[in-house]
Amino acid sequence: MALLQAYGFLIVLMVINALLALSLYLPLMSGQLSLASPGFYAFGGYIAAILSTRVFAPADGEPYAVGLVVLEMLIAGVASGALGVLVAIPALRLSGIYLALATIAFVEILRVVSLNLPITGQAVGIFGIPQPFGSQLGYLLLAIPLFLLAVVFVARLERVRIGRAFTAIRADELAASAMGIATGPYKVLAFALGAALAGTTGALAAHFVNTWNARQGTFDASILYLAFVLIGGSRTFVGPVVGGLVLTAVPELLRGSAQVGALPAWLEGFLSGGGRLIIFGVLLAVGTVFFPQGLVTPELLARLRRGRSRPEVAVAEAQP
Amino acid sequence: MTAPPAAPTLEVRGLTRRFGGLVAVDDVSFAVQEGEIFGLIGPNGAGKTTLFNLVTGLTPPSAGALLHRGDDITGSPPHVVAQRGIARTFQNIRLFTNLSALGNVMIGRHIHTRSGLLPGVLGFPSSRAEEEAVRERALELLDLVGLRDRAQVRAGSFPYGDQRRLEIARALALEPRVLLLDEPAAGLNTNEKAGLSRFVRELRDRFDLTVLLIEHHVPLVMGLCDRIAVLEFGRLIAVGDPAAVRSDPAVVEAYLGEET
Ligand SMILES: Nc1ncnc2c1ncn2[C@@H]1O[C@H](COP(=O)(O)OP(=O)(O)OP(=O)(O)O)[C@@H](O)[C@H]1O
Ligand SMILES: [Mg+2]
């Protein structure tokens, strides 16, 4: 339990990052490479920060009700989903790298807007966001259910009609439309689902980190979440989940060992500075060469499930 | 009171498509009647595939009109054309290669299913029943093309001929009334080619289809089709039954002559 307390911050952070990786995976399910997640994450966080400090603000000394955080998460999710629809419709004209660039621009626009609006606290941001829990570990009470809900949702989605339409669009948009699939609305839906998840996560994160400002949704974060998805694997939802959890844990654990003096000072400085991004950059470059599909692939999962090697290929080769 | 003559299943009027200075399809008009197997032949680059793309909405026309059962559907997007019951295969096979054969055909059931986001994800009984029906129907179609035993195999790993058959099964999943096949015999051996003719006729009878088919192999087209249209440099140079087309001087000179 003491260990759990010590690592409470890290565990919640891992779950939050896995959720954000999933939020990037959702539009990708329909073939849209969107890096807008940090923008919706920041947007959702501001909604929670504003609601909890201005609207639902508790009387001095009173603890903040957990139910109110849940309510904020719902509001942030719906609002972010709606904003997602607004962004997705013009973005339908773009694809591939151009869509990625446009979504980065969207993140930047939100950041600059929040730096200048009085209601988002401008450069200072919003601080003293009320705490519903006595310790950071308490946040697992909200983070874990949200995580399970998101994982089950995406896992189910991959196996039903709407998810199949997403998959078809990702595989071959033109062939999908020739199958009678109205690609536009499905792409907007996938984009909005990712936005809603990022916004909901942001609302939770705003309470968790206590202060919310324009440093929350930035270009760095876009690249970080992209790394989670690409290194974890982009062809099944398990990839981003694993990527988000593991790639959050590893650098923090390294940094943790730095604090107990196990690492030389220069490495400690490197890891707590920009070093993490450099490592991810290298991982991305190396990963795309040796694991172009990411660590977790549908084939790997099938092999694990069946407990034997590559059955689908074996069947195919058995044919004349 | 006499009923008005039924509108043709498919009619193109003055259909034209330009790519820059190139006129890929040039003022083409013809009508296809219900239940016909209608062949489209012509040398490489004659505009056959472009004509299919125009009919299925993948390419918007530069001029002209397209009618389906008398309704003007010029400029309709591909999914609307597909929802009207016009399905196709592609010359350069466009399967969802990473998905299983079953997954490919199940996607073809999209327009005949309703299940929304939440009912699907939450597994409502109606949604589960629909999902089961989709799977059943897809397996039947795989059976029809002889691929049921490999339903779970990745589509991209199939040999060429099987990929062509899988693509036909996927198109049939749309329950089309009009089926467009772009060079279905390409890459098949002589044996498979003979089988294909029989198969196409069977499909027409069993599913009440109207079939449009592009094919280079002249004997196959002559033997299979009720009528044939011949394209050259985007223009329609002849249309009629196989005997008439075979003896048409323009066709002999432009196309058939060089075959023998
Ligand atoms: N998207 C496009 N952009 C530019 N030119 C095109 C395009 N599609 C087709 N063309 C040109 O239009 C002409 C007709 O092409 P099309 O593919 O329709 O011929 P085809 O009759 O199907 O030939 P093949 O028998 O080789 O399949 C060709 O000259 C081709 O290069
Ligand atoms: Mg062609």
Tab-separated table of N, CA, C and O in Angstrom, chain B residues 54-147:
chain	number	residue	atom	x	y	z
B	54	LEU	N	-17.587	6.252	-64.087
B	54	LEU	CA	-18.655	7.243	-64.268
B	54	LEU	C	-19.989	6.670	-63.793
B	54	LEU	O	-20.766	7.332	-63.108
B	55	VAL	N	-20.238	5.421	-64.158
B	55	VAL	CA	-21.522	4.797	-63.807
B	55	VAL	C	-21.644	4.611	-62.296
B	55	VAL	O	-22.726	4.755	-61.727
B	56	THR	N	-20.523	4.322	-61.615
B	56	THR	CA	-20.601	4.067	-60.171
B	56	THR	C	-20.332	5.324	-59.343
B	56	THR	O	-20.246	5.236	-58.117
B	57	GLY	N	-20.173	6.465	-59.991
B	57	GLY	CA	-20.037	7.709	-59.250
B	57	GLY	C	-18.650	7.980	-58.703
B	57	GLY	O	-18.446	8.951	-57.991
B	58	LEU	N	-17.691	7.121	-59.035
B	58	LEU	CA	-16.334	7.340	-58.526
B	58	LEU	C	-15.670	8.506	-59.247
B	58	LEU	O	-14.786	9.156	-58.710
B	59	THR	N	-16.084	8.728	-60.477
B	59	THR	CA	-15.578	9.843	-61.268
B	59	THR	C	-16.784	10.645	-61.737
B	59	THR	O	-17.687	10.074	-62.335
B	60	PRO	N	-16.833	11.947	-61.461
B	60	PRO	CA	-17.967	12.724	-61.970
B	60	PRO	C	-17.792	12.985	-63.464
B	60	PRO	O	-16.670	13.170	-63.935
B	61	PRO	N	-18.879	12.980	-64.242
B	61	PRO	CA	-18.750	13.196	-65.681
B	61	PRO	C	-18.473	14.661	-65.999
B	61	PRO	O	-18.861	15.549	-65.248
B	62	SER	N	-17.794	14.883	-67.120
B	62	SER	CA	-17.608	16.261	-67.603
B	62	SER	C	-18.872	16.739	-68.298
B	62	SER	O	-19.185	17.923	-68.303
B	63	ALA	N	-19.606	15.797	-68.919
B	63	ALA	CA	-20.868	16.139	-69.572
B	63	ALA	C	-21.676	14.856	-69.719
B	63	ALA	O	-21.150	13.757	-69.592
B	64	GLY	N	-22.967	15.027	-69.989
B	64	GLY	CA	-23.813	13.866	-70.227
B	64	GLY	C	-24.612	13.489	-68.999
B	64	GLY	O	-24.492	14.110	-67.940
B	65	ALA	N	-25.433	12.449	-69.159
B	65	ALA	CA	-26.326	12.057	-68.079
B	65	ALA	C	-26.302	10.548	-67.888
B	65	ALA	O	-25.968	9.791	-68.799
B	66	LEU	N	-26.660	10.149	-66.662
B	66	LEU	CA	-26.701	8.743	-66.293
B	66	LEU	C	-28.063	8.483	-65.659
B	66	LEU	O	-28.471	9.200	-64.742
B	67	LEU	N	-28.776	7.485	-66.184
B	67	LEU	CA	-30.107	7.186	-65.639
B	67	LEU	C	-30.180	5.753	-65.151
B	67	LEU	O	-29.724	4.833	-65.821
B	68	HIS	N	-30.764	5.590	-63.975
B	68	HIS	CA	-30.979	4.258	-63.417
B	68	HIS	C	-32.480	4.064	-63.265
B	68	HIS	O	-33.128	4.818	-62.547
B	69	ARG	N	-33.043	3.093	-63.986
B	69	ARG	CA	-34.490	2.870	-63.993
B	69	ARG	C	-35.254	4.168	-64.221
B	69	ARG	O	-36.247	4.443	-63.552
B	70	GLY	N	-34.745	4.995	-65.108
B	70	GLY	CA	-35.440	6.224	-65.462
B	70	GLY	C	-35.122	7.415	-64.578
B	70	GLY	O	-35.469	8.544	-64.908
B	71	ASP	N	-34.455	7.189	-63.422
B	71	ASP	CA	-34.099	8.322	-62.552
B	71	ASP	C	-32.738	8.872	-62.941
B	71	ASP	O	-31.799	8.106	-63.153
B	72	ASP	N	-32.660	10.184	-63.001
B	72	ASP	CA	-31.379	10.812	-63.309
B	72	ASP	C	-30.482	10.743	-62.066
B	72	ASP	O	-30.795	11.340	-61.042
B	73	ILE	N	-29.398	10.002	-62.158
B	73	ILE	CA	-28.482	9.908	-60.998
B	73	ILE	C	-27.112	10.490	-61.340
B	73	ILE	O	-26.117	10.189	-60.674
B	74	THR	N	-27.078	11.351	-62.370
B	74	THR	CA	-25.809	11.982	-62.760
B	74	THR	C	-25.200	12.706	-61.566
B	74	THR	O	-25.885	13.475	-60.895
B	75	GLY	N	-23.937	12.452	-61.309
B	75	GLY	CA	-23.236	13.172	-60.250
B	75	GLY	C	-23.502	12.649	-58.847
B	75	GLY	O	-23.028	13.223	-57.875
B	76	SER	N	-24.280	11.554	-58.708
B	76	SER	CA	-24.487	10.988	-57.374
B	76	SER	C	-23.172	10.426	-56.851
B	76	SER	O	-22.415	9.822	-57.603
B	77	PRO	N	-22.904	10.613	-55.545
B	77	PRO	CA	-21.669	10.044	-54.992
B	77	PRO	C	-21.730	8.513	-54.965
B	77	PRO	O	-22.815	7.935	-55.013
B	78	PRO	N	-20.571	7.865	-54.902
B	78	PRO	CA	-20.510	6.399	-55.012
B	78	PRO	C	-21.423	5.669	-54.032
B	78	PRO	O	-22.053	4.670	-54.401
B	79	HIS	N	-21.498	6.159	-52.772
B	79	HIS	CA	-22.294	5.396	-51.811
B	79	HIS	C	-23.778	5.445	-52.145
B	79	HIS	O	-24.517	4.503	-51.861
B	80	VAL	N	-24.215	6.546	-52.775
B	80	VAL	CA	-25.624	6.644	-53.170
B	80	VAL	C	-25.911	5.688	-54.330
B	80	VAL	O	-26.923	4.981	-54.352
B	81	VAL	N	-24.971	5.629	-55.261
B	81	VAL	CA	-25.115	4.696	-56.380
B	81	VAL	C	-25.180	3.252	-55.851
B	81	VAL	O	-26.030	2.469	-56.257
B	82	ALA	N	-24.291	2.947	-54.911
B	82	ALA	CA	-24.270	1.599	-54.336
B	82	ALA	C	-25.581	1.308	-53.614
B	82	ALA	O	-26.126	0.206	-53.708
B	83	GLN	N	-26.100	2.305	-52.891
B	83	GLN	CA	-27.352	2.099	-52.162
B	83	GLN	C	-28.518	1.881	-53.108
B	83	GLN	O	-29.531	1.285	-52.735
B	84	ARG	N	-28.390	2.351	-54.349
B	84	ARG	CA	-29.442	2.106	-55.342
B	84	ARG	C	-29.362	0.706	-55.919
B	84	ARG	O	-30.170	0.330	-56.764
B	85	GLY	N	-28.354	-0.055	-55.517
B	85	GLY	CA	-28.273	-1.429	-55.994
B	85	GLY	C	-27.362	-1.610	-57.194
B	85	GLY	O	-27.557	-2.509	-58.011
B	86	ILE	N	-26.361	-0.741	-57.302
B	86	ILE	CA	-25.359	-0.896	-58.363
B	86	ILE	C	-24.028	-1.196	-57.686
B	86	ILE	O	-23.489	-0.357	-56.978
B	87	ALA	N	-23.526	-2.414	-57.859
B	87	ALA	CA	-22.289	-2.809	-57.191
B	87	ALA	C	-21.249	-3.165	-58.241
B	87	ALA	O	-21.577	-3.420	-59.393
B	88	ARG	N	-19.989	-3.168	-57.825
B	88	ARG	CA	-18.921	-3.388	-58.802
B	88	ARG	C	-17.727	-4.121	-58.206
B	88	ARG	O	-17.573	-4.225	-56.989
B	89	THR	N	-16.892	-4.608	-59.119
B	89	THR	CA	-15.556	-5.054	-58.738
B	89	THR	C	-14.564	-4.155	-59.471
B	89	THR	O	-14.950	-3.355	-60.313
B	90	PHE	N	-13.298	-4.287	-59.111
B	90	PHE	CA	-12.287	-3.387	-59.670
B	90	PHE	C	-11.274	-4.159	-60.505
B	90	PHE	O	-10.916	-5.287	-60.172
B	91	GLN	N	-10.810	-3.496	-61.565
B	91	GLN	CA	-9.803	-4.110	-62.430
B	91	GLN	C	-8.551	-4.470	-61.624
B	91	GLN	O	-8.006	-5.557	-61.766
B	92	ASN	N	-8.147	-3.538	-60.756
B	92	ASN	CA	-6.949	-3.779	-59.943
B	92	ASN	C	-7.355	-4.187	-58.531
B	92	ASN	O	-6.809	-3.667	-57.562
B	93	ILE	N	-8.282	-5.127	-58.418
B	93	ILE	CA	-8.780	-5.667	-57.143
B	93	ILE	C	-8.566	-4.746	-55.933
B	93	ILE	O	-7.439	-4.453	-55.547
B	94	ARG	N	-9.661	-4.294	-55.358
B	94	ARG	CA	-9.539	-3.434	-54.175
B	94	ARG	C	-10.224	-4.080	-52.981
B	94	ARG	O	-11.211	-3.574	-52.474
B	95	LEU	N	-9.673	-5.181	-52.529
B	95	LEU	CA	-10.172	-5.794	-51.305
B	95	LEU	C	-9.602	-5.048	-50.108
B	95	LEU	O	-8.625	-4.303	-50.239
B	96	PHE	N	-10.204	-5.260	-48.928
B	96	PHE	CA	-9.612	-4.766	-47.689
B	96	PHE	C	-8.609	-5.839	-47.263
B	96	PHE	O	-8.942	-6.784	-46.549
B	97	THR	N	-7.367	-5.692	-47.745
B	97	THR	CA	-6.429	-6.817	-47.726
B	97	THR	C	-6.076	-7.286	-46.316
B	97	THR	O	-5.768	-8.453	-46.130
B	98	ASN	N	-6.118	-6.366	-45.344
B	98	ASN	CA	-5.738	-6.759	-43.987
B	98	ASN	C	-6.840	-7.493	-43.241
B	98	ASN	O	-6.605	-8.067	-42.188
B	99	LEU	N	-8.055	-7.455	-43.785
B	99	LEU	CA	-9.175	-8.111	-43.119
B	99	LEU	C	-9.332	-9.530	-43.658
B	99	LEU	O	-8.872	-9.852	-44.752
B	100	SER	N	-10.053	-10.348	-42.881
B	100	SER	CA	-10.330	-11.695	-43.328
B	100	SER	C	-11.311	-11.652	-44.501
B	100	SER	O	-11.953	-10.632	-44.761
B	101	ALA	N	-11.425	-12.782	-45.184
B	101	ALA	CA	-12.409	-12.890	-46.267
B	101	ALA	C	-13.795	-12.581	-45.714
B	101	ALA	O	-14.565	-11.814	-46.305
B	102	LEU	N	-14.090	-13.142	-44.550
B	102	LEU	CA	-15.389	-12.913	-43.923
B	102	LEU	C	-15.599	-11.423	-43.630
B	102	LEU	O	-16.670	-10.873	-43.917
B	103	GLY	N	-14.572	-10.785	-43.079
B	103	GLY	CA	-14.666	-9.357	-42.775
B	103	GLY	C	-14.991	-8.538	-44.016
B	103	GLY	O	-15.810	-7.622	-43.977
B	104	ASN	N	-14.357	-8.876	-45.124
B	104	ASN	CA	-14.621	-8.172	-46.378
B	104	ASN	C	-16.076	-8.278	-46.780
B	104	ASN	O	-16.714	-7.281	-47.131
B	105	VAL	N	-16.624	-9.482	-46.742
B	105	VAL	CA	-18.003	-9.665	-47.200
B	105	VAL	C	-18.974	-9.042	-46.195
B	105	VAL	O	-20.006	-8.476	-46.581
B	106	MET	N	-18.635	-9.106	-44.910
B	106	MET	CA	-19.510	-8.494	-43.899
B	106	MET	C	-19.630	-6.987	-44.122
B	106	MET	O	-20.705	-6.410	-43.923
B	107	ILE	N	-18.543	-6.349	-44.539
B	107	ILE	CA	-18.607	-4.911	-44.825
B	107	ILE	C	-19.574	-4.656	-45.977
B	107	ILE	O	-20.288	-3.647	-45.998
B	108	GLY	N	-19.650	-5.603	-46.904
B	108	GLY	CA	-20.604	-5.466	-48.007
B	108	GLY	C	-22.055	-5.453	-47.563
B	108	GLY	O	-22.943	-5.047	-48.312
B	109	ARG	N	-22.330	-5.892	-46.329
B	109	ARG	CA	-23.702	-5.905	-45.805
B	109	ARG	C	-24.096	-4.561	-45.190
B	109	ARG	O	-25.221	-4.426	-44.683
B	110	HIS	N	-23.178	-3.613	-45.200
B	110	HIS	CA	-23.406	-2.353	-44.497
B	110	HIS	C	-24.777	-1.731	-44.794
B	110	HIS	O	-25.517	-1.368	-43.889
B	111	ILE	N	-25.103	-1.604	-46.082
B	111	ILE	CA	-26.323	-0.858	-46.423
B	111	ILE	C	-27.593	-1.623	-46.074
B	111	ILE	O	-28.672	-1.051	-46.076
B	112	HIS	N	-27.475	-2.905	-45.785
B	112	HIS	CA	-28.674	-3.668	-45.438
B	112	HIS	C	-28.798	-3.878	-43.937
B	112	HIS	O	-29.573	-4.724	-43.484
B	113	THR	N	-27.994	-3.142	-43.177
B	113	THR	CA	-28.051	-3.254	-41.723
B	113	THR	C	-28.250	-1.869	-41.131
B	113	THR	O	-27.980	-0.862	-41.782
B	114	ARG	N	-28.740	-1.831	-39.894
B	114	ARG	CA	-29.132	-0.561	-39.308
B	114	ARG	C	-28.370	-0.214	-38.037
B	114	ARG	O	-28.280	0.935	-37.651
B	115	SER	N	-27.881	-1.224	-37.357
B	115	SER	CA	-27.372	-1.092	-35.998
B	115	SER	C	-26.529	0.165	-35.782
B	115	SER	O	-25.528	0.371	-36.447
B	116	GLY	N	-26.935	0.998	-34.826
B	116	GLY	CA	-26.237	2.242	-34.541
B	116	GLY	C	-25.094	2.053	-33.570
B	116	GLY	O	-24.796	0.937	-33.144
B	117	LEU	N	-24.460	3.175	-33.195
B	117	LEU	CA	-23.254	3.123	-32.369
B	117	LEU	C	-23.506	2.465	-31.016
B	117	LEU	O	-22.889	1.452	-30.682
B	118	LEU	N	-24.445	3.008	-30.233
B	118	LEU	CA	-24.628	2.485	-28.880
B	118	LEU	C	-25.256	1.093	-28.860
B	118	LEU	O	-24.770	0.212	-28.159
B	119	PRO	N	-26.320	0.852	-29.655
B	119	PRO	CA	-26.860	-0.517	-29.669
B	119	PRO	C	-25.790	-1.542	-30.036
B	119	PRO	O	-25.746	-2.636	-29.466
B	120	GLY	N	-24.924	-1.177	-30.966
B	120	GLY	CA	-23.860	-2.099	-31.367
B	120	GLY	C	-22.871	-2.333	-30.247
B	120	GLY	O	-22.586	-3.464	-29.861
B	121	VAL	N	-22.345	-1.226	-29.697
B	121	VAL	CA	-21.309	-1.337	-28.677
B	121	VAL	C	-21.860	-1.991	-27.401
B	121	VAL	O	-21.190	-2.790	-26.760
B	122	LEU	N	-23.106	-1.655	-27.056
B	122	LEU	CA	-23.689	-2.223	-25.833
B	122	LEU	C	-24.246	-3.615	-26.069
B	122	LEU	O	-24.651	-4.293	-25.127
B	123	GLY	N	-24.287	-4.051	-27.329
B	123	GLY	CA	-24.740	-5.402	-27.626
B	123	GLY	C	-26.221	-5.606	-27.364
B	123	GLY	O	-26.631	-6.622	-26.800
B	124	PHE	N	-27.060	-4.640	-27.786
B	124	PHE	CA	-28.511	-4.822	-27.681
B	124	PHE	C	-28.925	-6.090	-28.414
B	124	PHE	O	-28.298	-6.463	-29.399
B	125	PRO	N	-29.999	-6.736	-27.967
B	125	PRO	CA	-30.430	-7.978	-28.633
B	125	PRO	C	-30.661	-7.790	-30.137
B	125	PRO	O	-30.237	-8.626	-30.937
B	126	SER	N	-31.295	-6.668	-30.523
B	126	SER	CA	-31.553	-6.450	-31.948
B	126	SER	C	-30.240	-6.397	-32.717
B	126	SER	O	-30.110	-6.943	-33.814
B	127	SER	N	-29.262	-5.763	-32.096
B	127	SER	CA	-27.967	-5.606	-32.726
B	127	SER	C	-27.243	-6.938	-32.853
B	127	SER	O	-26.619	-7.241	-33.872
B	128	ARG	N	-27.336	-7.735	-31.784
B	128	ARG	CA	-26.700	-9.054	-31.812
B	128	ARG	C	-27.312	-9.938	-32.879
B	128	ARG	O	-26.610	-10.647	-33.605
B	129	ALA	N	-28.638	-9.873	-32.983
B	129	ALA	CA	-29.331	-10.687	-33.981
B	129	ALA	C	-28.896	-10.272	-35.389
B	129	ALA	O	-28.621	-11.112	-36.245
B	130	GLU	N	-28.814	-8.940	-35.573
B	130	GLU	CA	-28.402	-8.441	-36.881
B	130	GLU	C	-26.982	-8.897	-37.206
B	130	GLU	O	-26.693	-9.344	-38.321
B	131	GLU	N	-26.122	-8.805	-36.214
B	131	GLU	CA	-24.728	-9.194	-36.392
B	131	GLU	C	-24.632	-10.668	-36.807
B	131	GLU	O	-23.883	-11.037	-37.704
B	132	GLU	N	-25.443	-11.493	-36.155
B	132	GLU	CA	-25.463	-12.922	-36.459
B	132	GLU	C	-25.944	-13.157	-37.893
B	132	GLU	O	-25.382	-13.963	-38.641
B	133	ALA	N	-26.982	-12.403	-38.299
B	133	ALA	CA	-27.522	-12.539	-39.652
B	133	ALA	C	-26.491	-12.110	-40.691
B	133	ALA	O	-26.364	-12.752	-41.745
B	134	VAL	N	-25.752	-11.044	-40.387
B	134	VAL	CA	-24.714	-10.561	-41.306
B	134	VAL	C	-23.667	-11.646	-41.519
B	134	VAL	O	-23.260	-11.950	-42.638
B	135	ARG	N	-23.261	-12.253	-40.413
B	135	ARG	CA	-22.245	-13.299	-40.482
B	135	ARG	C	-22.738	-14.495	-41.302
B	135	ARG	O	-22.025	-14.996	-42.173
B	136	GLU	N	-23.985	-14.889	-41.040
B	136	GLU	CA	-24.580	-16.023	-41.763
B	136	GLU	C	-24.602	-15.758	-43.264
B	136	GLU	O	-24.193	-16.589	-44.082
B	137	ARG	N	-25.117	-14.569	-43.616
B	137	ARG	CA	-25.250	-14.207	-45.033
B	137	ARG	C	-23.875	-14.157	-45.695
B	137	ARG	O	-23.691	-14.615	-46.822
B	138	ALA	N	-22.903	-13.599	-44.980
B	138	ALA	CA	-21.556	-13.492	-45.540
B	138	ALA	C	-20.974	-14.885	-45.777
B	138	ALA	O	-20.342	-15.144	-46.799
B	139	LEU	N	-21.226	-15.788	-44.831
B	139	LEU	CA	-20.707	-17.148	-44.997
B	139	LEU	C	-21.370	-17.841	-46.186
B	139	LEU	O	-20.712	-18.569	-46.940
B	140	GLU	N	-22.682	-17.595	-46.383
B	140	GLU	CA	-23.364	-18.162	-47.545
B	140	GLU	C	-22.715	-17.706	-48.842
B	140	GLU	O	-22.507	-18.490	-49.769
B	141	LEU	N	-22.408	-16.400	-48.890
B	141	LEU	CA	-21.807	-15.858	-50.114
B	141	LEU	C	-20.403	-16.408	-50.327
B	141	LEU	O	-19.999	-16.688	-51.457
B	142	LEU	N	-19.665	-16.592	-49.234
B	142	LEU	CA	-18.339	-17.194	-49.359
B	142	LEU	C	-18.470	-18.628	-49.871
B	142	LEU	O	-17.659	-19.095	-50.674
B	143	ASP	N	-19.504	-19.290	-49.421
B	143	ASP	CA	-19.784	-20.637	-49.878
B	143	ASP	C	-20.025	-20.633	-51.391
B	143	ASP	O	-19.504	-21.463	-52.127
B	144	LEU	N	-20.807	-19.657	-51.827
B	144	LEU	CA	-21.157	-19.536	-53.243
B	144	LEU	C	-19.917	-19.413	-54.122
B	144	LEU	O	-19.871	-19.952	-55.230
B	145	VAL	N	-18.906	-18.684	-53.641
B	145	VAL	CA	-17.696	-18.524	-54.443
B	145	VAL	C	-16.615	-19.529	-54.028
B	145	VAL	O	-15.467	-19.433	-54.473
B	146	GLY	N	-16.989	-20.471	-53.170
B	146	GLY	CA	-16.074	-21.556	-52.821
B	146	GLY	C	-14.969	-21.169	-51.867
B	146	GLY	O	-13.897	-21.761	-51.887
B	147	LEU	N	-15.213	-20.175	-51.010
B	147	LEU	CA	-14.155	-19.738	-50.095
B	147	LEU	C	-14.558	-19.885	-48.630
B	147	LEU	O	-13.871	-19.389	-47.745
